[in-house]
Tab-separated table of C-alpha atoms in Angstrom:
chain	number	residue	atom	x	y	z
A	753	UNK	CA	8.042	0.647	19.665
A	754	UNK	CA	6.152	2.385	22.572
A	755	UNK	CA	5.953	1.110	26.359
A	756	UNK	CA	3.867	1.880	28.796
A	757	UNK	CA	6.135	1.726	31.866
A	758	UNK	CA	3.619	2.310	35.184
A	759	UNK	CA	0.023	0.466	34.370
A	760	UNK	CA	-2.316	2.254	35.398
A	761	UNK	CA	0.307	5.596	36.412
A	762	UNK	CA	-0.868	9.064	34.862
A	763	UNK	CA	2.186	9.198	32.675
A	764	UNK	CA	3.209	7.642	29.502
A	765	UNK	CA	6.526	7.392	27.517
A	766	UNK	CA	7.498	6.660	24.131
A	767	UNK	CA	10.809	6.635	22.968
A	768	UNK	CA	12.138	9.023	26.025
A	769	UNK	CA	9.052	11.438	25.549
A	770	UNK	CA	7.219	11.826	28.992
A	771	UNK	CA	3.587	13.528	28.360
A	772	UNK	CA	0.884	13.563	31.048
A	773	UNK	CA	-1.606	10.816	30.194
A	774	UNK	CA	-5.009	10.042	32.156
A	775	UNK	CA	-6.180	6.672	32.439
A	776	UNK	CA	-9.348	7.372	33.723
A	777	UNK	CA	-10.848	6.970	30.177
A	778	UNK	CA	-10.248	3.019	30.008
A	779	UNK	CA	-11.548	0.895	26.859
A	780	UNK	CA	-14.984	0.554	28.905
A	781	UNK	CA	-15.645	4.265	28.979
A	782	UNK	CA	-14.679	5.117	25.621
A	783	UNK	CA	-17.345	2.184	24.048
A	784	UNK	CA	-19.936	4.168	26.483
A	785	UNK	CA	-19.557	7.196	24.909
A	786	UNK	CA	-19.399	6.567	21.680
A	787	UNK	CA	-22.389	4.144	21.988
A	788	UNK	CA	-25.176	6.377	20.944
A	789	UNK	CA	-23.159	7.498	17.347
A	790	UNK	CA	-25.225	6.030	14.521
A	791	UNK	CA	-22.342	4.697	12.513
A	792	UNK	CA	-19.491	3.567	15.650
A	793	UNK	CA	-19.476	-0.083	16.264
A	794	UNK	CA	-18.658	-0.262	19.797
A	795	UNK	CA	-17.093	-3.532	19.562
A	796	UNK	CA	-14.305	-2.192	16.530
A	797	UNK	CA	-13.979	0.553	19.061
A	798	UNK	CA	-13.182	-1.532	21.864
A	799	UNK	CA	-10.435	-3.585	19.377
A	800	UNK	CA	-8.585	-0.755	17.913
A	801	UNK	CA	-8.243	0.669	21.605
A	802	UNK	CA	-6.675	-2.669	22.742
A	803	UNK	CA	-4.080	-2.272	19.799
A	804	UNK	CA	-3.472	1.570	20.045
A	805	UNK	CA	0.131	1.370	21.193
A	806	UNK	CA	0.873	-0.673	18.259
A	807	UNK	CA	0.221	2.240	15.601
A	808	UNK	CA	3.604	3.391	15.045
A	809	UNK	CA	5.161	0.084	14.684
A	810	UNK	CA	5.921	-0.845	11.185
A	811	UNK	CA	6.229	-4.320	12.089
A	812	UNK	CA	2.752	-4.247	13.884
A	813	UNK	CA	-0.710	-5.607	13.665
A	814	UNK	CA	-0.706	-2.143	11.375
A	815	UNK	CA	2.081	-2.656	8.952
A	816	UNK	CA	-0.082	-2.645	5.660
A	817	UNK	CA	-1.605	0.902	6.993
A	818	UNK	CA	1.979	1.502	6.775
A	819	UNK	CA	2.482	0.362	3.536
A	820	UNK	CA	-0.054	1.726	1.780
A	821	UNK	CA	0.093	5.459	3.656
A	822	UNK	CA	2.589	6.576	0.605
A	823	UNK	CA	-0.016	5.623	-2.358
A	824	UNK	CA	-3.019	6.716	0.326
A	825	UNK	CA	-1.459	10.129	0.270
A	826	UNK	CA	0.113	10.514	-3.293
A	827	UNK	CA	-3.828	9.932	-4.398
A	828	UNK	CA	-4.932	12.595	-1.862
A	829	UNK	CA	-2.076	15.276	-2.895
A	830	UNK	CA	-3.425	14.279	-7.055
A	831	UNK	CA	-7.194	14.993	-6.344
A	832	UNK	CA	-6.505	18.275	-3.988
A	833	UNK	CA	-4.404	19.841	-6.827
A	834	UNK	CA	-7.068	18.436	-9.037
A	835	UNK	CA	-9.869	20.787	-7.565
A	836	UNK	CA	-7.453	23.277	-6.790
A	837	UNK	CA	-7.092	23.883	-10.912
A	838	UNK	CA	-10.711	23.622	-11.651
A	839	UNK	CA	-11.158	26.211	-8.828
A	840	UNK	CA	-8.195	28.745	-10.554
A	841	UNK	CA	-6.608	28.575	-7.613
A	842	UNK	CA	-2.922	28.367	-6.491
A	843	UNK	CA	-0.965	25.012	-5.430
A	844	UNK	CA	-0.162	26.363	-2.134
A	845	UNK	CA	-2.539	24.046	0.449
A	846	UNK	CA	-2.277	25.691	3.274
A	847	UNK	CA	-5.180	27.508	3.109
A	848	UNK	CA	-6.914	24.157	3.296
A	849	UNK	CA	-8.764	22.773	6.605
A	850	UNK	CA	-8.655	18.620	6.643
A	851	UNK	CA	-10.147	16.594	8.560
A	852	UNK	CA	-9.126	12.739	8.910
A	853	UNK	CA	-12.362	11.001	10.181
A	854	UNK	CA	-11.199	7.302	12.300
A	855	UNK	CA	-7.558	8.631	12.449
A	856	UNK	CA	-6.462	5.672	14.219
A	857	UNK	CA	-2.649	6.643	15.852
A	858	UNK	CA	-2.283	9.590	13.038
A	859	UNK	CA	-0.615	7.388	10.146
A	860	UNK	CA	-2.396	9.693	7.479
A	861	UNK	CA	-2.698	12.607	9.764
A	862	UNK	CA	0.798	13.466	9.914
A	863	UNK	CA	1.174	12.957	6.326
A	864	UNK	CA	-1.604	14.820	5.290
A	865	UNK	CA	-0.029	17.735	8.118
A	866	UNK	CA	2.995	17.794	5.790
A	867	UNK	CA	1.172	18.538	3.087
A	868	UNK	CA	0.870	21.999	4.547
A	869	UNK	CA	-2.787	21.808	5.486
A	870	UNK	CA	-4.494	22.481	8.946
A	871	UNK	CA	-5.465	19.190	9.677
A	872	UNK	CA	-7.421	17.495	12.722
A	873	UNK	CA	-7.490	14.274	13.028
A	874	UNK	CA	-10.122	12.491	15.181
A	875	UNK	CA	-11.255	8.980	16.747
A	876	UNK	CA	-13.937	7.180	18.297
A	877	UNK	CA	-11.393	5.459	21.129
A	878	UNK	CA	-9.773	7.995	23.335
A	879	UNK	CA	-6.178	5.254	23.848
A	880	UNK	CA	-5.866	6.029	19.762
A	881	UNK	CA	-5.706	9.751	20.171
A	882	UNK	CA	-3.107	9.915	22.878
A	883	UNK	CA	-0.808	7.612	21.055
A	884	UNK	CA	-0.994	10.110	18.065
A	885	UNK	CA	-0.884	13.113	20.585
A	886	UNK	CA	2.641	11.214	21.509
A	887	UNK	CA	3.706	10.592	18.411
A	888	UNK	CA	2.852	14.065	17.037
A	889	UNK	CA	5.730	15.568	20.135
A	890	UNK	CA	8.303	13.809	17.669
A	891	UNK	CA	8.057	16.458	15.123
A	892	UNK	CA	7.486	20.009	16.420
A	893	UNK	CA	6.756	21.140	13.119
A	894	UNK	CA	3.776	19.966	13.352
A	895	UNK	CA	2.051	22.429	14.507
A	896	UNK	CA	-0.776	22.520	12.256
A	897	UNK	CA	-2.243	19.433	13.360
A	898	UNK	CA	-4.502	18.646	16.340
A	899	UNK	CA	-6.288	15.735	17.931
A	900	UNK	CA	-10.201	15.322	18.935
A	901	UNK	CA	-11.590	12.277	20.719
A	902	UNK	CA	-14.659	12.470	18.722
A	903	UNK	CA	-16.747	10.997	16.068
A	904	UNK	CA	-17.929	12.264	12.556
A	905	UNK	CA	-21.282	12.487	13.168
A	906	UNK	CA	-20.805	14.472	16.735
A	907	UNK	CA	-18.675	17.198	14.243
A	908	UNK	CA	-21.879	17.015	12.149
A	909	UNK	CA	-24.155	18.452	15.179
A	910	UNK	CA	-21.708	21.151	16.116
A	911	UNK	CA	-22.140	22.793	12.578
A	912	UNK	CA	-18.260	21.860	11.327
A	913	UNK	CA	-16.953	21.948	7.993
A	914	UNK	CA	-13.755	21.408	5.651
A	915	UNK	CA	-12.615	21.371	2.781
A	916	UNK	CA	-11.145	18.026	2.449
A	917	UNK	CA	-12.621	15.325	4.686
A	918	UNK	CA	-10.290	11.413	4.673
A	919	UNK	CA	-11.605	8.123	6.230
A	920	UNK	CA	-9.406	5.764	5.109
A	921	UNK	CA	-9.693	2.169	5.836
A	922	UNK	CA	-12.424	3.140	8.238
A	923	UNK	CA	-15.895	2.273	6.709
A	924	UNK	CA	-15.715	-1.227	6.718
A	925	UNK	CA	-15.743	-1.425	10.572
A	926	UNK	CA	-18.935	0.894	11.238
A	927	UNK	CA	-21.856	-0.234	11.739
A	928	UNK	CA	-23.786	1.857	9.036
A	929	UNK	CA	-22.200	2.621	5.783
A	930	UNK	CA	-24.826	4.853	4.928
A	931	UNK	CA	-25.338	6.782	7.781
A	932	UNK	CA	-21.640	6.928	7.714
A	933	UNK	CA	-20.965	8.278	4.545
A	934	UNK	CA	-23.787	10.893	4.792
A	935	UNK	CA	-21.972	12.035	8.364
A	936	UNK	CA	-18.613	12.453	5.836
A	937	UNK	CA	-20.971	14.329	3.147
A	938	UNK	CA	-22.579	16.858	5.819
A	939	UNK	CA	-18.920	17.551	7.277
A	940	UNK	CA	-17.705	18.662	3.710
A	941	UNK	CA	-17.858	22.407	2.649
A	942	UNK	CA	-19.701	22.884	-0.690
A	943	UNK	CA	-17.400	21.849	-3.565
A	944	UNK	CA	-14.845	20.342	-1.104
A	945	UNK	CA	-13.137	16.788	-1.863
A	946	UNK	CA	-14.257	13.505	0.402
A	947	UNK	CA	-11.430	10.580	-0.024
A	948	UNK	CA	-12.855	7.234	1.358
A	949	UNK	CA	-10.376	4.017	0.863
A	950	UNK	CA	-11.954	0.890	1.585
A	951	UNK	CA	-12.459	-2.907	0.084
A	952	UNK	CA	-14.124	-4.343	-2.487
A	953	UNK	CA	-16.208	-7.618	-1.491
A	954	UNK	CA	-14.383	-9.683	-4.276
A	955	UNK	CA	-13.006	-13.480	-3.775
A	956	UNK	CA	-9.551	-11.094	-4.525
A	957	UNK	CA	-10.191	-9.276	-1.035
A	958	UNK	CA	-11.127	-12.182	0.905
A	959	UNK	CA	-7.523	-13.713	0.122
A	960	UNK	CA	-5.622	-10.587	-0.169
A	961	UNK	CA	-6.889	-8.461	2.726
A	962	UNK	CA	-8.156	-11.459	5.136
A	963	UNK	CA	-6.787	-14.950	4.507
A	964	UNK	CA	-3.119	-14.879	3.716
A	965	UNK	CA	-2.592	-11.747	6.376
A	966	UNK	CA	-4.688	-13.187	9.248
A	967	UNK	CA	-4.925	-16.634	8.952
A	968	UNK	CA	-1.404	-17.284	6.987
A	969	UNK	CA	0.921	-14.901	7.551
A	970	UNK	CA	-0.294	-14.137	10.958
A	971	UNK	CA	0.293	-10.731	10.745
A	972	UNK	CA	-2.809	-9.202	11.417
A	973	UNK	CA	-4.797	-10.018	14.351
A	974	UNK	CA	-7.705	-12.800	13.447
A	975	UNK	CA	-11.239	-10.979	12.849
A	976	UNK	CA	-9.459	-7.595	12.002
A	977	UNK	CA	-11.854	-7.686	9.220
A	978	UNK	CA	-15.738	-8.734	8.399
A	979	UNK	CA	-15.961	-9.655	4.585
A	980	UNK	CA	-19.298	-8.898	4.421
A	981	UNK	CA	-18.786	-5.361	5.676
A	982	UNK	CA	-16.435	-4.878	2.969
A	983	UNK	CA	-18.370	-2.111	-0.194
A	984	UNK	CA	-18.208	-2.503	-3.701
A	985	UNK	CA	-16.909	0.863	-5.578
A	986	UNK	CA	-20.127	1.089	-7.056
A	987	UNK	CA	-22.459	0.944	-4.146
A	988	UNK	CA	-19.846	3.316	-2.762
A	989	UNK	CA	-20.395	5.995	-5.218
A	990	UNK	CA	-24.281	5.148	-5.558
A	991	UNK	CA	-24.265	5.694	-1.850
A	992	UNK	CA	-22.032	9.145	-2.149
A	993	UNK	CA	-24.773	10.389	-5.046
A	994	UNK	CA	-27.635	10.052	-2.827
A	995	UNK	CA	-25.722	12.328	-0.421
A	996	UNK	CA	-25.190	15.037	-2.645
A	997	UNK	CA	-21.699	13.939	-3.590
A	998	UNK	CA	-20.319	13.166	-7.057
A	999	UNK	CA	-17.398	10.477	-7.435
A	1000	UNK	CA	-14.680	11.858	-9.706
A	1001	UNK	CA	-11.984	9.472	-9.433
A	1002	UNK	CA	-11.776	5.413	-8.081
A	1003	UNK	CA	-8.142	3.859	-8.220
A	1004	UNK	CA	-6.957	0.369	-7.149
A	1005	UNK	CA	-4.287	-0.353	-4.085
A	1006	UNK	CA	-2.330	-3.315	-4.989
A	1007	UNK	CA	-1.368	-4.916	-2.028
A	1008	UNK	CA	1.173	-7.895	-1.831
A	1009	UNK	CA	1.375	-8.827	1.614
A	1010	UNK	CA	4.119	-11.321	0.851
A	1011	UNK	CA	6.459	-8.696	-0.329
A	1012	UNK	CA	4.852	-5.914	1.539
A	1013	UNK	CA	4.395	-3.113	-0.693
A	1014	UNK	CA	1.444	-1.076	-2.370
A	1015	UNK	CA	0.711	0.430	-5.547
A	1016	UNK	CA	-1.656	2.879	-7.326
A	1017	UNK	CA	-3.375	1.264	-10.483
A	1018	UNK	CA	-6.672	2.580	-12.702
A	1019	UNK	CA	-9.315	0.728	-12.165
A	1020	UNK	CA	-9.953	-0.048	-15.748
A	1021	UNK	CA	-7.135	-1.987	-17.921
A	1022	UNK	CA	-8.795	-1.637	-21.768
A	1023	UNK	CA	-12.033	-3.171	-21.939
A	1024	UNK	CA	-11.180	-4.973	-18.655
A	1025	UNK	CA	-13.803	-3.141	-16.351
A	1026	UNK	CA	-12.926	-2.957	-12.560
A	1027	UNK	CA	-9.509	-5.318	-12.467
A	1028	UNK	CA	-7.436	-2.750	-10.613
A	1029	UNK	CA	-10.376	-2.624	-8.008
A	1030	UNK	CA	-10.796	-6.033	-7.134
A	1031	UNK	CA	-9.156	-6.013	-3.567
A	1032	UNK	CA	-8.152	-2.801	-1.786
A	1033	UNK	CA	-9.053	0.849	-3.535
A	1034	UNK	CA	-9.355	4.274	-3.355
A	1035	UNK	CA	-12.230	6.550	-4.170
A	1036	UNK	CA	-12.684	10.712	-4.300
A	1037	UNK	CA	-16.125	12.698	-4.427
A	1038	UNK	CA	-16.925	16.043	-4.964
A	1039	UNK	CA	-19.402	17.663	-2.926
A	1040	UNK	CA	-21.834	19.646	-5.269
A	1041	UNK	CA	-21.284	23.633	-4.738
């Protein structure tokens, strides 16, 4: 979808768009300064970079981000309007500030941009952010989004805040859940919403989320993901409660990688505890006021 027509050149192009792009911040440089954050694993850093002119390809090492962006967000949209009537307040979100922590090349950024809220997006590997930055000049109505080359937990030390923090698909590559999680916590405003969409670490995942889309179907890059990185919806919300956050809301994301699509289901069916959870879900905490 995007090519980069001079290596190594200070310009980039994507689809006739010609920004100013510098190359002095290669892969190397961004693992080196992202090296001292507590939760970045340098060497997920270092992978996404190498893939960050694939983000906007639906046909990509990213097309199940793609796929599941549209339940990702209608789940978001539900739990904002959610707090939004136990606050009395009015639907209009644009009085909102969102932040959407390991942004990748701005899949859920835009969206959540659309939404109507003032939303930054931000990423541990500087080659992520300026193929978002690009793919933001496609739409110049959206103007209510910006870019960081940052991490959570650098936010945390300069004293920032919003109301609705995101890090989706995101905590299963760091290298501390915990410390992770609390870095999500500290950048919420009291009473705001945190969204966190991860995996469960189910025999379900393992086939559904590693073995028939890396090693059968090819079409995600072998070692995308670590099974045993992947967190259980409970140790999820036991880790959000000792943060000062209380979960209000876990749904499943049905993925079928053979036909490509994603769905919303409750993670309950009956007296069948946790079947809609098994593989890919979708959890929302409340920050206590």
């Amino acid at each position: 979808m995007y090519r980069w027509l001079q290596k190594g050149s200070r310009v980039c192009y994507a689809r006739g768009l010609r920004v100013p792009y510098s190359t002095a911040n290669s892969v190397h440089s961004t693992i080196h300064k992202v090296a001292k954050c507590n939760s970045v694993s340098e060497s997920e850093v270092s992978k996404f970079a190498q893939l960050s002119d694939s983000w906007w390809d639906p046909h990509g090492p990213f097309k199940y981000l793609h796929t599941m962006n549209v339940p990702r967000i209608q789940f978001i949209r539900s739990r904002i309007l959610d707090l939004q009537r136990s606050l009395q307040s009015q639907g209009d979100l644009s009085n909102l500030r969102a932040i959407d922590v390991g942004c990748g090349g701005g899949l859920a950024s835009e969206s959540l941009a659309r939404l109507g809220m003032r939303v930054v997006g931000v990423d541990a590997a500087h080659e992520n952010i300026s193929m978002a930055r690009v793919h933001q000049l496609r739409d110049p109505m959206l103007t209510n989004l910006e870019y960081k080359h940052t991490t959570a937990e650098q936010l945390v030390a300069q004293h920032e805040q919003f109301d609705i923090v995101v890090s989706l698909e995101v905590i299963e590559h760091v290298t501390h859940a915990f410390e992770f999680i609390k870095s999500l916590v500290r950048l919420t405003r009291p009473g705001g919403l945190i969204v966190v969409s991860t995996m469960n670490r189910t025999l379900v995942s393992w086939l559904v989320d590693v073995i028939v889309p890396e090693y059968v179907m090819g079409s995600v890059p072998r070692g995308t993901h670590d099974v045993a990185k992947f967190v259980p919806p409970e140790k999820l919300s036991e880790m959000f409660g000792a943060c000062g956050a209380e979960t209000v809301d876990v749904q499943g994301l049905v993925l079928d990688p053979l036909r490509n699509v994603c769905t919303l289901v409750p993670r309950d069916f009956g007296l069948l505890r946790n079947v809609g959870v098994q593989a890919n879900y979708i959890l929302a905490a409340r920050k206590k006021a």
